PDB file of C-alpha atoms and ligand atoms in Angstrom:
ATOM      1  CA  MET O   1       0.813  31.129 -27.131  1.00 30.00           C
ATOM      2  CA  LYS O   2       1.415  27.400 -27.304  1.00 34.00           C
ATOM      3  CA  ASP O   3       4.846  27.735 -25.732  1.00 37.00           C
ATOM      4  CA  ARG O   4       3.798  30.043 -22.946  1.00 40.00           C
ATOM      5  CA  PHE O   5       5.589  29.055 -19.773  1.00 43.00           C
ATOM      6  CA  ILE O   6       3.260  28.459 -16.839  1.00 43.00           C
ATOM      7  CA  PRO O   7       4.994  29.744 -13.696  1.00 46.00           C
ATOM      8  CA  VAL O   8       3.875  27.053 -11.281  1.00 48.00           C
ATOM      9  CA  THR O   9       6.048  24.277  -9.976  1.00 49.00           C
ATOM     10  CA  SER O  10       5.174  21.695  -7.356  1.00 54.00           C
ATOM     11  CA  VAL O  11       7.512  20.621  -4.574  1.00 53.00           C
ATOM     12  CA  ALA O  12       8.182  17.304  -6.268  1.00 61.00           C
ATOM     13  CA  SER O  13       8.948  18.735  -9.706  1.00 67.00           C
ATOM     14  CA  GLY O  14      12.009  17.272 -11.336  1.00 67.00           C
ATOM     15  CA  THR O  15      12.396  14.214  -9.109  1.00 66.00           C
ATOM     16  CA  GLU O  16      11.494  10.842 -10.579  1.00 65.00           C
ATOM     17  CA  GLN O  17       9.199   8.792  -8.383  1.00 62.00           C
ATOM     18  CA  PRO O  18       9.303   5.011  -8.823  1.00 64.00           C
ATOM     19  CA  VAL O  19       5.754   3.638  -8.773  1.00 69.00           C
ATOM     20  CA  ALA O  20       6.325   0.004  -9.746  1.00 77.00           C
ATOM     21  CA  ALA O  21       9.592  -1.630 -10.800  1.00 82.00           C
ATOM     22  CA  ASP O  22       8.936  -0.594 -14.372  1.00 91.00           C
ATOM     23  CA  ILE O  23       6.816   2.555 -13.977  1.00 92.00           C
ATOM     24  CA  HIS O  24       8.560   5.823 -13.218  1.00 91.00           C
ATOM     25  CA  CYS O  25       6.710   9.048 -12.870  1.00 88.00           C
ATOM     26  CA  LEU O  26       8.347  12.439 -13.419  1.00 89.00           C
ATOM     27  CA  PRO O  27       6.498  15.504 -12.214  1.00 86.00           C
ATOM     28  CA  ILE O  28       7.131  18.378 -14.621  1.00 81.00           C
ATOM     29  CA  GLN O  29       6.001  21.515 -12.786  1.00 76.00           C
ATOM     30  CA  VAL O  30       2.370  20.524 -12.160  1.00 79.00           C
ATOM     31  CA  VAL O  31       1.872  17.556 -14.464  1.00 89.00           C
ATOM     32  CA  ASN O  32       3.244  14.010 -14.523  1.00 92.00           C
ATOM     33  CA  VAL O  33       4.844  12.077 -17.335  1.00 95.00           C
ATOM     34  CA  CYS O  34       5.425   8.315 -17.042  1.00 94.00           C
ATOM     35  CA  PHE O  35       8.246   6.136 -18.227  1.00 95.00           C
ATOM     36  CA  VAL O  36       6.973   2.576 -18.599  1.00 95.00           C
ATOM     37  CA  GLY O  37       9.420  -0.261 -19.181  1.00 94.00           C
ATOM     38  CA  ASP O  38      11.990  -2.377 -17.369  1.00 92.00           C
ATOM     39  CA  LEU O  39      15.163  -0.384 -16.643  1.00 90.00           C
ATOM     40  CA  ASN O  40      17.194  -3.428 -17.713  1.00 90.00           C
ATOM     41  CA  HIS O  41      15.767  -3.179 -21.219  1.00 91.00           C
ATOM     42  CA  PRO O  42      16.783   0.328 -22.234  1.00 90.00           C
ATOM     43  CA  LYS O  43      15.489  -0.078 -25.788  1.00 91.00           C
ATOM     44  CA  ASP O  44      12.061  -1.282 -24.772  1.00 95.00           C
ATOM     45  CA  TRP O  45      10.054   1.408 -23.017  1.00 97.00           C
ATOM     46  CA  VAL O  46       7.427   4.017 -23.774  1.00 98.00           C
ATOM     47  CA  LEU O  47       6.692   7.519 -22.583  1.00 98.00           C
ATOM     48  CA  VAL O  48       3.134   8.226 -21.453  1.00 98.00           C
ATOM     49  CA  ASP O  49       2.218  11.890 -21.929  1.00 98.00           C
ATOM     50  CA  ALA O  50       4.629  14.666 -22.770  1.00 97.00           C
ATOM     51  CA  GLY O  51       4.510  17.308 -20.078  1.00 94.00           C
ATOM     52  CA  MET O  52       4.412  21.054 -20.086  1.00 91.00           C
ATOM     53  CA  PRO O  53       5.621  23.352 -22.847  1.00 90.00           C
ATOM     54  CA  LYS O  54       9.432  23.714 -22.815  1.00 91.00           C
ATOM     55  CA  SER O  55       9.986  20.530 -20.804  1.00 94.00           C
ATOM     56  CA  ALA O  56      11.574  18.411 -23.575  1.00 96.00           C
ATOM     57  CA  ASP O  57      15.108  18.746 -22.159  1.00 95.00           C
ATOM     58  CA  ASP O  58      13.936  17.679 -18.702  1.00 93.00           C
ATOM     59  CA  ILE O  59      12.112  14.667 -20.105  1.00 95.00           C
ATOM     60  CA  ILE O  60      15.095  13.646 -22.237  1.00 96.00           C
ATOM     61  CA  SER O  61      17.500  13.904 -19.326  1.00 93.00           C
ATOM     62  CA  ALA O  62      15.157  11.959 -17.030  1.00 93.00           C
ATOM     63  CA  ALA O  63      14.898   9.280 -19.718  1.00 94.00           C
ATOM     64  CA  GLU O  64      18.692   9.100 -19.924  1.00 95.00           C
ATOM     65  CA  ASP O  65      18.979   8.902 -16.127  1.00 91.00           C
ATOM     66  CA  LEU O  66      16.647   5.937 -16.158  1.00 92.00           C
ATOM     67  CA  TYR O  67      17.565   4.088 -19.352  1.00 94.00           C
ATOM     68  CA  GLY O  68      21.052   5.317 -20.193  1.00 95.00           C
ATOM     69  CA  GLU O  69      22.621   7.707 -22.619  1.00 94.00           C
ATOM     70  CA  ARG O  70      20.709   8.403 -25.840  1.00 93.00           C
ATOM     71  CA  ALA O  71      17.903   6.114 -24.730  1.00 94.00           C
ATOM     72  CA  ALA O  72      14.802   6.689 -26.841  1.00 97.00           C
ATOM     73  CA  PRO O  73      11.360   5.210 -26.264  1.00 98.00           C
ATOM     74  CA  LYS O  74       9.563   2.999 -28.777  1.00 98.00           C
ATOM     75  CA  ALA O  75       6.607   5.374 -28.792  1.00 98.00           C
ATOM     76  CA  ILE O  76       4.805   8.152 -26.963  1.00 98.00           C
ATOM     77  CA  ILE O  77       1.277   7.335 -25.769  1.00 98.00           C
ATOM     78  CA  LEU O  78      -1.004  10.288 -24.976  1.00 98.00           C
ATOM     79  CA  THR O  79      -3.873  10.057 -22.483  1.00 98.00           C
ATOM     80  CA  HIS O  80      -5.299  13.179 -24.149  1.00 97.00           C
ATOM     81  CA  GLY O  81      -4.147  16.284 -25.976  1.00 97.00           C
ATOM     82  CA  HIS O  82      -4.383  19.113 -23.429  1.00 95.00           C
ATOM     83  CA  PHE O  83      -1.430  21.500 -23.549  1.00 93.00           C
ATOM     84  CA  ASP O  84       0.015  20.237 -20.253  1.00 92.00           C
ATOM     85  CA  HIS O  85       0.161  16.659 -21.579  1.00 96.00           C
ATOM     86  CA  VAL O  86       1.539  17.423 -25.053  1.00 97.00           C
ATOM     87  CA  GLY O  87       3.773  20.397 -24.213  1.00 95.00           C
ATOM     88  CA  ALA O  88       7.020  18.768 -25.291  1.00 97.00           C
ATOM     89  CA  VAL O  89       5.673  16.235 -27.762  1.00 97.00           C
ATOM     90  CA  GLU O  90       6.631  18.028 -30.983  1.00 97.00           C
ATOM     91  CA  LYS O  91      10.236  18.458 -29.822  1.00 97.00           C
ATOM     92  CA  LEU O  92      10.426  14.881 -28.524  1.00 98.00           C
ATOM     93  CA  VAL O  93       9.115  13.465 -31.789  1.00 98.00           C
ATOM     94  CA  ASP O  94      11.766  15.416 -33.698  1.00 97.00           C
ATOM     95  CA  TYR O  95      14.496  14.371 -31.315  1.00 97.00           C
ATOM     96  CA  TRP O  96      13.625  10.692 -30.879  1.00 97.00           C
ATOM     97  CA  GLU O  97      11.859  10.094 -34.206  1.00 97.00           C
ATOM     98  CA  VAL O  98       9.183   7.945 -32.613  1.00 98.00           C
ATOM     99  CA  PRO O  99       5.457   7.527 -33.309  1.00 98.00           C
ATOM    100  CA  VAL O 100       2.745   8.983 -31.092  1.00 98.00           C
ATOM    101  CA  TYR O 101      -0.533   7.181 -30.307  1.00 98.00           C
ATOM    102  CA  ALA O 102      -3.805   8.605 -29.020  1.00 98.00           C
ATOM    103  CA  HIS O 103      -7.499   7.767 -29.133  1.00 98.00           C
ATOM    104  CA  GLU O 104      -9.220   8.216 -32.474  1.00 98.00           C
ATOM    105  CA  LEU O 105     -11.482  10.957 -31.030  1.00 98.00           C
ATOM    106  CA  GLU O 106      -8.458  12.917 -29.843  1.00 97.00           C
ATOM    107  CA  MET O 107      -6.866  12.936 -33.299  1.00 97.00           C
ATOM    108  CA  PRO O 108      -8.473  16.191 -34.545  1.00 97.00           C
ATOM    109  CA  TYR O 109      -6.790  18.055 -31.652  1.00 97.00           C
ATOM    110  CA  LEU O 110      -3.425  16.518 -32.508  1.00 97.00           C
ATOM    111  CA  THR O 111      -3.538  17.102 -36.238  1.00 97.00           C
ATOM    112  CA  GLY O 112      -4.443  20.785 -36.229  1.00 95.00           C
ATOM    113  CA  LYS O 113      -8.106  20.260 -37.164  1.00 96.00           C
ATOM    114  CA  LYS O 114      -9.765  21.287 -33.902  1.00 95.00           C
ATOM    115  CA  ASP O 115      -9.060  23.376 -30.805  1.00 93.00           C
ATOM    116  CA  TYR O 116     -10.332  22.547 -27.336  1.00 93.00           C
ATOM    117  CA  PRO O 117     -12.972  24.873 -25.913  1.00 89.00           C
ATOM    118  CA  GLU O 118     -11.625  27.838 -23.939  1.00 85.00           C
ATOM    119  CA  PRO O 119     -11.144  26.858 -20.289  1.00 82.00           C
ATOM    120  CA  ASP O 120     -14.039  27.691 -17.971  1.00 80.00           C
ATOM    121  CA  THR O 121     -12.534  30.197 -15.548  1.00 75.00           C
ATOM    122  CA  SER O 122     -15.882  30.623 -13.793  1.00 74.00           C
ATOM    123  CA  VAL O 123     -15.923  27.209 -12.070  1.00 71.00           C
ATOM    124  CA  ASP O 124     -15.914  27.568  -8.333  1.00 60.00           C
ATOM    125  CA  GLY O 125     -12.611  26.934  -6.699  1.00 60.00           C
ATOM    126  CA  GLY O 126      -9.213  28.272  -6.733  1.00 65.00           C
ATOM    127  CA  MET O 127      -6.469  30.238  -8.273  1.00 64.00           C
ATOM    128  CA  VAL O 128      -5.477  27.701 -10.952  1.00 66.00           C
ATOM    129  CA  ALA O 129      -9.039  27.759 -12.275  1.00 67.00           C
ATOM    130  CA  LYS O 130      -8.696  31.545 -12.527  1.00 67.00           C
ATOM    131  CA  MET O 131      -5.255  31.239 -14.091  1.00 66.00           C
ATOM    132  CA  SER O 132      -6.588  28.790 -16.623  1.00 69.00           C
ATOM    133  CA  ARG O 133      -7.501  31.720 -18.857  1.00 69.00           C
ATOM    134  CA  ILE O 134      -3.820  31.893 -19.850  1.00 69.00           C
ATOM    135  CA  PHE O 135      -3.669  28.161 -20.617  1.00 78.00           C
ATOM    136  CA  PRO O 136      -3.429  27.460 -24.325  1.00 83.00           C
ATOM    137  CA  ASN O 137      -6.431  25.594 -25.724  1.00 85.00           C
ATOM    138  CA  GLU O 138      -5.197  25.324 -29.313  1.00 85.00           C
ATOM    139  CA  GLY O 139      -4.763  21.867 -30.760  1.00 86.00           C
ATOM    140  CA  ILE O 140      -1.327  20.945 -32.059  1.00 93.00           C
ATOM    141  CA  ASP O 141      -0.388  19.421 -35.400  1.00 96.00           C
ATOM    142  CA  LEU O 142       1.705  16.271 -35.246  1.00 97.00           C
ATOM    143  CA  GLY O 143       0.850  15.443 -38.851  1.00 96.00           C
ATOM    144  CA  GLU O 144       1.770  11.912 -39.843  1.00 97.00           C
ATOM    145  CA  HIS O 145       3.618  11.260 -36.582  1.00 98.00           C
ATOM    146  CA  VAL O 146       0.393  10.586 -34.669  1.00 98.00           C
ATOM    147  CA  HIS O 147      -1.700   7.416 -35.062  1.00 98.00           C
ATOM    148  CA  PRO O 148      -4.975   6.214 -33.566  1.00 98.00           C
ATOM    149  CA  LEU O 149      -4.678   3.512 -30.907  1.00 98.00           C
ATOM    150  CA  PRO O 150      -5.709   0.054 -32.153  1.00 98.00           C
ATOM    151  CA  THR O 151      -9.465  -0.447 -31.686  1.00 98.00           C
ATOM    152  CA  ASP O 152      -9.033  -3.760 -29.830  1.00 98.00           C
ATOM    153  CA  GLY O 153      -7.718  -2.084 -26.668  1.00 98.00           C
ATOM    154  CA  THR O 154      -4.094  -3.090 -27.169  1.00 98.00           C
ATOM    155  CA  ILE O 155      -1.304  -0.529 -26.955  1.00 98.00           C
ATOM    156  CA  PRO O 156       1.667  -0.636 -29.304  1.00 98.00           C
ATOM    157  CA  TYR O 157       4.879  -1.532 -27.434  1.00 98.00           C
ATOM    158  CA  MET O 158       3.003  -2.001 -24.125  1.00 98.00           C
ATOM    159  CA  SER O 159       2.152  -5.674 -24.481  1.00 96.00           C
ATOM    160  CA  GLU O 160       0.795  -6.224 -20.963  1.00 96.00           C
ATOM    161  CA  TRP O 161      -1.363  -3.113 -21.002  1.00 98.00           C
ATOM    162  CA  LYS O 162      -4.800  -2.227 -22.338  1.00 98.00           C
ATOM    163  CA  TRP O 163      -6.277   1.197 -22.956  1.00 98.00           C
ATOM    164  CA  LEU O 164      -9.774   2.113 -21.772  1.00 98.00           C
ATOM    165  CA  HIS O 165     -11.821   4.940 -23.163  1.00 98.00           C
ATOM    166  CA  THR O 166     -12.478   7.306 -20.237  1.00 98.00           C
ATOM    167  CA  PRO O 167     -14.114  10.348 -21.854  1.00 98.00           C
ATOM    168  CA  GLY O 168     -15.562  13.374 -20.094  1.00 97.00           C
ATOM    169  CA  HIS O 169     -12.446  15.417 -19.423  1.00 96.00           C
ATOM    170  CA  THR O 170     -11.912  15.286 -23.198  1.00 97.00           C
ATOM    171  CA  GLU O 171     -13.738  13.271 -25.869  1.00 97.00           C
ATOM    172  CA  GLY O 172     -10.903  10.916 -26.614  1.00 98.00           C
ATOM    173  CA  HIS O 173      -9.422  10.605 -23.140  1.00 98.00           C
ATOM    174  CA  VAL O 174      -7.901   7.201 -22.317  1.00 98.00           C
ATOM    175  CA  SER O 175      -6.520   5.516 -19.198  1.00 98.00           C
ATOM    176  CA  LEU O 176      -4.051   2.606 -19.310  1.00 98.00           C
ATOM    177  CA  PHE O 177      -4.432  -0.532 -17.202  1.00 98.00           C
ATOM    178  CA  ARG O 178      -2.256  -3.571 -16.535  1.00 96.00           C
ATOM    179  CA  GLU O 179      -4.237  -6.446 -15.105  1.00 95.00           C
ATOM    180  CA  LYS O 180      -1.328  -8.463 -13.667  1.00 93.00           C
ATOM    181  CA  ASP O 181      -0.507  -5.940 -10.933  1.00 92.00           C
ATOM    182  CA  ARG O 182      -3.609  -3.735 -11.347  1.00 94.00           C
ATOM    183  CA  SER O 183      -1.516  -0.690 -12.239  1.00 95.00           C
ATOM    184  CA  LEU O 184      -3.503   2.196 -13.645  1.00 97.00           C
ATOM    185  CA  ILE O 185      -2.228   5.231 -15.523  1.00 97.00           C
ATOM    186  CA  VAL O 186      -5.233   7.486 -15.192  1.00 98.00           C
ATOM    187  CA  GLY O 187      -4.460  10.642 -17.166  1.00 98.00           C
ATOM    188  CA  ASP O 188      -6.877  13.332 -15.972  1.00 97.00           C
ATOM    189  CA  ALA O 189     -10.012  11.150 -15.506  1.00 98.00           C
ATOM    190  CA  PHE O 190      -9.356  11.704 -11.814  1.00 97.00           C
ATOM    191  CA  VAL O 191      -6.410  13.324 -10.081  1.00 94.00           C
ATOM    192  CA  THR O 192      -4.894  13.126  -6.585  1.00 90.00           C
ATOM    193  CA  VAL O 193      -4.657  16.842  -5.990  1.00 80.00           C
ATOM    194  CA  LYS O 194      -7.354  19.488  -6.153  1.00 73.00           C
ATOM    195  CA  GLN O 195      -5.899  20.903  -9.337  1.00 67.00           C
ATOM    196  CA  GLU O 196      -7.945  24.104  -9.167  1.00 67.00           C
ATOM    197  CA  TYR O 197      -6.280  25.270  -5.943  1.00 66.00           C
ATOM    198  CA  LEU O 198      -2.819  26.770  -6.281  1.00 65.00           C
ATOM    199  CA  PHE O 199      -1.637  26.048  -2.728  1.00 62.00           C
ATOM    200  CA  LYS O 200      -2.651  22.403  -3.006  1.00 64.00           C
ATOM    201  CA  VAL O 201      -0.978  22.138  -6.399  1.00 65.00           C
ATOM    202  CA  LEU O 202       2.249  23.648  -5.071  1.00 64.00           C
ATOM    203  CA  THR O 203       2.404  21.344  -2.062  1.00 66.00           C
ATOM    204  CA  GLN O 204       0.846  18.351  -3.842  1.00 64.00           C
ATOM    205  CA  GLN O 205      -1.386  17.744  -0.812  1.00 68.00           C
ATOM    206  CA  GLN O 206      -2.892  14.349  -1.639  1.00 78.00           C
ATOM    207  CA  GLU O 207      -6.631  14.151  -2.055  1.00 82.00           C
ATOM    208  CA  LEU O 208      -8.513  12.206  -4.697  1.00 89.00           C
ATOM    209  CA  SER O 209     -10.659  14.464  -6.790  1.00 90.00           C
ATOM    210  CA  GLY O 210     -12.465  14.560 -10.111  1.00 93.00           C
ATOM    211  CA  PRO O 211     -10.911  15.747 -13.362  1.00 94.00           C
ATOM    212  CA  PRO O 212      -9.575  19.335 -13.403  1.00 89.00           C
ATOM    213  CA  ARG O 213     -12.777  21.382 -13.574  1.00 85.00           C
ATOM    214  CA  TYR O 214     -11.862  24.281 -15.806  1.00 82.00           C
ATOM    215  CA  LEU O 215     -11.162  21.978 -18.760  1.00 87.00           C
ATOM    216  CA  THR O 216     -13.717  19.200 -18.262  1.00 92.00           C
ATOM    217  CA  THR O 217     -16.516  19.492 -20.796  1.00 91.00           C
ATOM    218  CA  ASP O 218     -18.819  16.483 -20.278  1.00 95.00           C
ATOM    219  CA  TRP O 219     -19.541  15.749 -16.623  1.00 95.00           C
ATOM    220  CA  LYS O 220     -21.905  12.845 -17.245  1.00 96.00           C
ATOM    221  CA  ALA O 221     -19.307  11.009 -19.305  1.00 98.00           C
ATOM    222  CA  ALA O 222     -16.674  11.926 -16.694  1.00 98.00           C
ATOM    223  CA  TRP O 223     -18.764  10.242 -13.974  1.00 98.00           C
ATOM    224  CA  ASP O 224     -19.280   7.107 -16.095  1.00 98.00           C
ATOM    225  CA  SER O 225     -15.532   6.976 -16.584  1.00 98.00           C
ATOM    226  CA  ILE O 226     -14.959   7.030 -12.807  1.00 98.00           C
ATOM    227  CA  ALA O 227     -17.370   4.097 -12.417  1.00 98.00           C
ATOM    228  CA  LYS O 228     -15.434   2.212 -15.070  1.00 98.00           C
ATOM    229  CA  LEU O 229     -12.090   2.883 -13.375  1.00 98.00           C
ATOM    230  CA  GLU O 230     -13.408   2.039  -9.896  1.00 98.00           C
ATOM    231  CA  SER O 231     -14.651  -1.323 -11.133  1.00 98.00           C
ATOM    232  CA  LEU O 232     -11.068  -2.237 -12.064  1.00 97.00           C
ATOM    233  CA  HIS O 233     -10.019  -2.075  -8.381  1.00 96.00           C
ATOM    234  CA  PRO O 234      -6.615  -0.648  -9.209  1.00 96.00           C
ATOM    235  CA  LYS O 235      -3.774  -1.250  -6.740  1.00 93.00           C
ATOM    236  CA  VAL O 236      -1.815   1.789  -7.787  1.00 92.00           C
ATOM    237  CA  ALA O 237      -2.858   4.823  -9.772  1.00 94.00           C
ATOM    238  CA  VAL O 238      -0.614   7.359 -11.443  1.00 93.00           C
ATOM    239  CA  THR O 239      -2.641  10.438 -12.263  1.00 94.00           C
ATOM    240  CA  GLY O 240      -1.883  13.311 -14.594  1.00 94.00           C
ATOM    241  CA  HIS O 241      -1.679  15.638 -11.606  1.00 91.00           C
ATOM    242  CA  GLY O 242      -0.713  14.896  -8.015  1.00 88.00           C
ATOM    243  CA  LEU O 243       1.313  12.110  -6.463  1.00 85.00           C
ATOM    244  CA  PRO O 244       0.615   8.440  -7.222  1.00 87.00           C
ATOM    245  CA  MET O 245      -1.867   6.786  -4.843  1.00 89.00           C
ATOM    246  CA  ALA O 246      -2.051   3.108  -3.868  1.00 89.00           C
ATOM    247  CA  GLY O 247      -3.691   0.423  -1.771  1.00 89.00           C
ATOM    248  CA  ALA O 248      -6.638   0.859   0.573  1.00 91.00           C
ATOM    249  CA  GLN O 249      -6.528   4.651   0.400  1.00 90.00           C
ATOM    250  CA  LEU O 250      -6.921   4.513  -3.376  1.00 94.00           C
ATOM    251  CA  ASN O 251      -9.803   2.043  -3.242  1.00 94.00           C
ATOM    252  CA  GLU O 252     -11.661   3.879  -0.502  1.00 94.00           C
ATOM    253  CA  GLU O 253     -11.275   7.328  -2.023  1.00 95.00           C
ATOM    254  CA  LEU O 254     -12.142   6.084  -5.499  1.00 97.00           C
ATOM    255  CA  ALA O 255     -15.328   4.422  -4.203  1.00 97.00           C
ATOM    256  CA  ILE O 256     -16.322   7.676  -2.476  1.00 96.00           C
ATOM    257  CA  LEU O 257     -15.561   9.699  -5.589  1.00 96.00           C
ATOM    258  CA  ASN O 258     -17.769   7.352  -7.614  1.00 97.00           C
ATOM    259  CA  GLN O 259     -20.635   7.539  -5.096  1.00 97.00           C
ATOM    260  CA  GLU O 260     -20.465  11.282  -4.557  1.00 95.00           C
ATOM    261  CA  PHE O 261     -19.119  12.492  -7.883  1.00 96.00           C
ATOM    262  CA  ASP O 262     -21.869  15.112  -8.108  1.00 93.00           C
ATOM    263  CA  LYS O 263     -20.800  16.613  -4.760  1.00 92.00           C
ATOM    264  CA  ILE O 264     -17.031  16.157  -4.994  1.00 91.00           C
ATOM    265  CA  ALA O 265     -16.244  16.699  -8.636  1.00 91.00           C
ATOM    266  CA  ILE O 266     -18.938  18.550 -10.538  1.00 91.00           C
ATOM    267  CA  PRO O 267     -18.742  22.311  -9.961  1.00 86.00           C
ATOM    268  CA  GLU O 268     -21.795  24.139  -8.631  1.00 82.00           C
ATOM    269  CA  GLU O 269     -21.935  26.124 -11.804  1.00 79.00           C
ATOM    270  CA  GLY O 270     -19.928  26.644 -14.933  1.00 80.00           C
ATOM    271  CA  LYS O 271     -20.341  26.766 -18.657  1.00 77.00           C
ATOM    272  CA  PHE O 272     -19.907  22.975 -19.097  1.00 80.00           C
ATOM    273  CA  VAL O 273     -22.288  22.122 -16.247  1.00 81.00           C
ATOM    274  CA  ASP O 274     -25.908  21.441 -17.055  1.00 65.00           C
ATOM    275  CA  GLN O 275     -28.888  19.623 -15.660  1.00 47.00           C
ATOM    276  CA  GLU O 276     -27.099  16.474 -14.554  1.00 49.00           C
ATOM    277  CA  LYS O 277     -25.915  18.225 -11.374  1.00 45.00           C
ATOM    278  CA  ASN O 278     -29.441  19.013 -10.150  1.00 40.00           C
TER     279      ASN O 278
HETATM  280 ZN1   ZN Z 301      -6.389  17.564 -19.161  1.00 73.32          ZN
HETATM  281 ZN1   ZN Z 302      -3.879  17.736 -17.149  1.00 73.32          ZN
END
């Protein structure tokens, strides 16, 4: 189940997209992984998130394209533990022998103690929401390879970056922010494609939207997280799904999402939706 291949690939899949001089984003089918670190320092970079199941070879070869043969990161940082963000992590940890870091509250899902709730296939909107019934929701077990992020907001091996707790999509969801150029690695707190709609996912039509609906369990927390991210005024945002967004478009769409989160993001009905919508 965990290794089930999801037969959906976006137009951009497999092509690295430079975001900043030291942030490269690789779309793996429908999800992004990020390589963060100066290309001139091939021993000093990290991988953020670990893609879809069976994508380890693609991630390794992209890493070698960027940083040279046998280049291994210092660590893997996870925004959260959903299957499409940890798909290759067990293989990558074996191959690179590097530590993995995630938020304390995400640890039970990464150490085999807890499974995520089953996706909500009833949320209004789209084929991917319907398909989400075949998405694995089981936690994985990284054992002693996974560690909680330091509580002071720092990120191991990412000295200029801080993590922010952005729960809602999952309990221990984090986003990563670098003040000096206001770069934001969002995870799934918001995305730039309507992830529920297959056509939009395939073409990566750009449109800021809330976290993927079928897997988001706490909409109030998700809204608070958007307010937190908007207040950072990011200049560029790399999201877990969709193409990176920057500049005025990002600021305008993020402000609208924050103001109208109940209309734009929260589904009309669904098993994780309760009174806060009405
Ligand atoms: Zn997710
Ligand atoms: Zn995701």
